[in-house]
PDB file of C-alpha atoms in Angstrom:
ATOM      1  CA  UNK Q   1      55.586  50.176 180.181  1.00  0.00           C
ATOM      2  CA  UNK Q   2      55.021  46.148 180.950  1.00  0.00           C
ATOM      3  CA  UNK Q   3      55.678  44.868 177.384  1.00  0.00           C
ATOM      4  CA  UNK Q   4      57.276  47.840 175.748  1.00  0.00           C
ATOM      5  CA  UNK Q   5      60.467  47.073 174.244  1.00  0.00           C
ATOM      6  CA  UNK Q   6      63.351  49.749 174.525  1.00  0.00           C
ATOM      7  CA  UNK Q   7      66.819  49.957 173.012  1.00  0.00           C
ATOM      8  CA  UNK Q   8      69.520  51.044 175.241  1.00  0.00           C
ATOM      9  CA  UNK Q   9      71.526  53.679 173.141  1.00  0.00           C
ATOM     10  CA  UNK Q  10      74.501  54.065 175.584  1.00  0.00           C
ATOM     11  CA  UNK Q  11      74.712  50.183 175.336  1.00  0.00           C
ATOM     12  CA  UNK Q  12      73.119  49.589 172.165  1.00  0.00           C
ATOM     13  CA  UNK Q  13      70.880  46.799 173.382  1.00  0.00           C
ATOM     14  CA  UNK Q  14      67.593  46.006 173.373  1.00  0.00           C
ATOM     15  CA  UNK Q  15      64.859  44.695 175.670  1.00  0.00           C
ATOM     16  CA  UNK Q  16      61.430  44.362 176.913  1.00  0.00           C
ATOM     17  CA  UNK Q  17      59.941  45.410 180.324  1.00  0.00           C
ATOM     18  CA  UNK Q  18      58.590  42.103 181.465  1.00  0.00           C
ATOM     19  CA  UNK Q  19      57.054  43.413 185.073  1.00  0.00           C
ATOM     20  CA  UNK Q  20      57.136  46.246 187.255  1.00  0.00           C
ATOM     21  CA  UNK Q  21      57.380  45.805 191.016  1.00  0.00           C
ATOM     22  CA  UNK Q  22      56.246  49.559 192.093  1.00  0.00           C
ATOM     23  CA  UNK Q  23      56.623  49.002 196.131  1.00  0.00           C
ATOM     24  CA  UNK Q  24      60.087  47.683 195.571  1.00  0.00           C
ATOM     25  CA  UNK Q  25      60.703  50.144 192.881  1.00  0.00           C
ATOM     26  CA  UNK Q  26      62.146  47.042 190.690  1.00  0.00           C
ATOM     27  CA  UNK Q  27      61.843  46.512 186.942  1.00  0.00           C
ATOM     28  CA  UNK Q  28      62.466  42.902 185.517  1.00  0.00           C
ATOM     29  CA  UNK Q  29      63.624  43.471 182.040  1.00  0.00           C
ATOM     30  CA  UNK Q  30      64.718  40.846 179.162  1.00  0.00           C
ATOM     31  CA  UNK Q  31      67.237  40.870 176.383  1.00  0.00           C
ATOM     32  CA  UNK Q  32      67.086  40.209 173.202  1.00  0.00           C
ATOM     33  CA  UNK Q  33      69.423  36.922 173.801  1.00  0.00           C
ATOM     34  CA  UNK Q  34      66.986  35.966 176.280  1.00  0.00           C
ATOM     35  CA  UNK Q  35      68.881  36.850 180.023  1.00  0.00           C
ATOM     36  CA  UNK Q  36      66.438  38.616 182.189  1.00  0.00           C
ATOM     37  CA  UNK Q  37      67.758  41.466 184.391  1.00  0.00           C
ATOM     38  CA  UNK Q  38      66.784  43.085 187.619  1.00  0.00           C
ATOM     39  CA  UNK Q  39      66.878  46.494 187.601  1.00  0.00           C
ATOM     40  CA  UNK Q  40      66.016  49.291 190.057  1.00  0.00           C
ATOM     41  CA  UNK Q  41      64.010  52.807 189.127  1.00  0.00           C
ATOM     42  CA  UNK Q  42      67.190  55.352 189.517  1.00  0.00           C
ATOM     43  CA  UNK Q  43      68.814  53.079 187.370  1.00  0.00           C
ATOM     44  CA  UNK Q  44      65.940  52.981 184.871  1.00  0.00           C
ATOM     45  CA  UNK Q  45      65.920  56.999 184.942  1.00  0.00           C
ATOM     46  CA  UNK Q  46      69.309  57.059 184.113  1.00  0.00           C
ATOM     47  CA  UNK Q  47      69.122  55.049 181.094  1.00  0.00           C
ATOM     48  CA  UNK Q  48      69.692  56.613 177.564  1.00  0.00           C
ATOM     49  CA  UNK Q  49      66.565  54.870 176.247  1.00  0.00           C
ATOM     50  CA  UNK Q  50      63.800  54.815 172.615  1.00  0.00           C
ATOM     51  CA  UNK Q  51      61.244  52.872 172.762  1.00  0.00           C
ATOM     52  CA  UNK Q  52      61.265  50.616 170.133  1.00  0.00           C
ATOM     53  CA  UNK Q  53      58.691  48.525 167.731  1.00  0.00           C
ATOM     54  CA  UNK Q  54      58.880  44.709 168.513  1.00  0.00           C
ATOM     55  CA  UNK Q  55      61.718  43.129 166.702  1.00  0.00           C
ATOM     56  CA  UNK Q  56      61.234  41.356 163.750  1.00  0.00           C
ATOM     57  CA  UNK Q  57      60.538  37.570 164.772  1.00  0.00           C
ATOM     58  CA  UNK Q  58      59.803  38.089 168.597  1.00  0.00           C
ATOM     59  CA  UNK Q  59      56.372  37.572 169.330  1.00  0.00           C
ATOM     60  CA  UNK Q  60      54.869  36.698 172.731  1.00  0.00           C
ATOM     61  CA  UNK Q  61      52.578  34.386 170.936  1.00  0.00           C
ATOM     62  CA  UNK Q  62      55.749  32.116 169.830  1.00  0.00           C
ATOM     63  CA  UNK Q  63      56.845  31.595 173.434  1.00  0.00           C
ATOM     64  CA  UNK Q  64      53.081  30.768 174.696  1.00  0.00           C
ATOM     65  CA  UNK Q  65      53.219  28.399 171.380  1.00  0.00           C
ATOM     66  CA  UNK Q  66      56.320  26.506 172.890  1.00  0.00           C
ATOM     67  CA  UNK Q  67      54.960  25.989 175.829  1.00  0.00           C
ATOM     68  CA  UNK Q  68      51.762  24.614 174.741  1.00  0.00           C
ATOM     69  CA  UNK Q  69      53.420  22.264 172.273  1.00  0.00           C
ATOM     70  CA  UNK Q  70      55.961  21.226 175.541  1.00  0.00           C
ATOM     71  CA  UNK Q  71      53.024  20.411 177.292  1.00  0.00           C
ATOM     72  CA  UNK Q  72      51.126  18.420 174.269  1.00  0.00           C
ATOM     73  CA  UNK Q  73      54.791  16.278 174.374  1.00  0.00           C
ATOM     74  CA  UNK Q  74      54.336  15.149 177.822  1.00  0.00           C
ATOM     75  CA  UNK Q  75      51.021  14.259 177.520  1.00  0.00           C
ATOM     76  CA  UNK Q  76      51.834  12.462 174.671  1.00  0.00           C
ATOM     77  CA  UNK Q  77      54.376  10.464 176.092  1.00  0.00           C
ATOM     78  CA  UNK Q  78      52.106   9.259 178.815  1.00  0.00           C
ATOM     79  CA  UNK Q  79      49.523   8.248 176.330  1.00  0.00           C
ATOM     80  CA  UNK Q  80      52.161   5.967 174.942  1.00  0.00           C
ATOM     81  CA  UNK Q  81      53.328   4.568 178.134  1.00  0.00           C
ATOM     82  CA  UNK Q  82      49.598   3.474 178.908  1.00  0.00           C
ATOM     83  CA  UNK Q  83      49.770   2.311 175.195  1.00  0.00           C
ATOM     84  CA  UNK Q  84      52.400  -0.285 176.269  1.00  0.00           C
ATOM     85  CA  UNK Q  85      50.840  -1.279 179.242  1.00  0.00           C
ATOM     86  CA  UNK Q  86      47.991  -2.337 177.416  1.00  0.00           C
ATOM     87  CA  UNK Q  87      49.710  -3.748 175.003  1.00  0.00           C
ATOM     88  CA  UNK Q  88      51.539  -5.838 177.687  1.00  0.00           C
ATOM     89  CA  UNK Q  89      47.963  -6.844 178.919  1.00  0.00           C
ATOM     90  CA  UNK Q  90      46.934  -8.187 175.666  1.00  0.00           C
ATOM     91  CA  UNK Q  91      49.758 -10.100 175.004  1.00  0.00           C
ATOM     92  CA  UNK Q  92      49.466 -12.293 178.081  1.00  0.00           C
ATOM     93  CA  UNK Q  93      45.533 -12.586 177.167  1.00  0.00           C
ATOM     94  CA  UNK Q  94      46.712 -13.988 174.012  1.00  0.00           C
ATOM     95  CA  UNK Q  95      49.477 -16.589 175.806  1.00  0.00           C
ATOM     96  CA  UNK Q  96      46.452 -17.614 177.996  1.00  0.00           C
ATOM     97  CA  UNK Q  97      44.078 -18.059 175.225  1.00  0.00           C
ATOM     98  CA  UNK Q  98      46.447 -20.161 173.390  1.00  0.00           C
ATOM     99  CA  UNK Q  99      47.220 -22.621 176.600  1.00  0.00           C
ATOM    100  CA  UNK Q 100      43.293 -22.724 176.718  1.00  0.00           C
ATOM    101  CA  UNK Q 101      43.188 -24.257 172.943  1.00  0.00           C
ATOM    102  CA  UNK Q 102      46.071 -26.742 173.936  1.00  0.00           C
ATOM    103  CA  UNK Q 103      44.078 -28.261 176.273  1.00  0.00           C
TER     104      UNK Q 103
END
């Protein structure tokens, strides 16, 4: 079930089981515009619902994608704020190496 996507025919939505929670008898399930929704088992069984084939350009692999590129950013970013510092260093290497020639 975890994974499975499912349209909603009373509704006429659809959505994918993202966990399970058997002891609380809880289902976490997300839409199609993204909002994630609590739901409990009767309510599940009461549900008009066909399981469905992925949509068309909804792929777990995308979202893991984002992420991974989010985190490549901020690493990134502090590579170039150690850039500057550096740079910073150098600069007042240079300022002393030139006082050093004056004399």
């Amino acid at each position: 079930m975890r994974g499975q996507w499912y349209e909603n025919v009373e509704e006429d939505e659809s959505f994918r089981v993202l966990s399970v929670d058997e002891d609380s008898e809880r289902l976490e399930i997300e839409y199609l515009d993204g909002d994630i929704e609590e739901i409990d088992l009767e309510t599940w069984r009461e549900m008009d619902l066909e399981r469905i084939e992925e949509p068309e350009g909804w792929s777990k692999s995308d979202d893991e994608e984002t992420e991974d590129e989010d985190d490549w950013d901020e690493e990134d970013e502090e590579d170039e704020e150690d850039e500057d510092e550096d740079d910073d260093w150098d600069e007042d290497e240079d300022e002393v190496d030139d006082e050093r020639d004056g004399y």
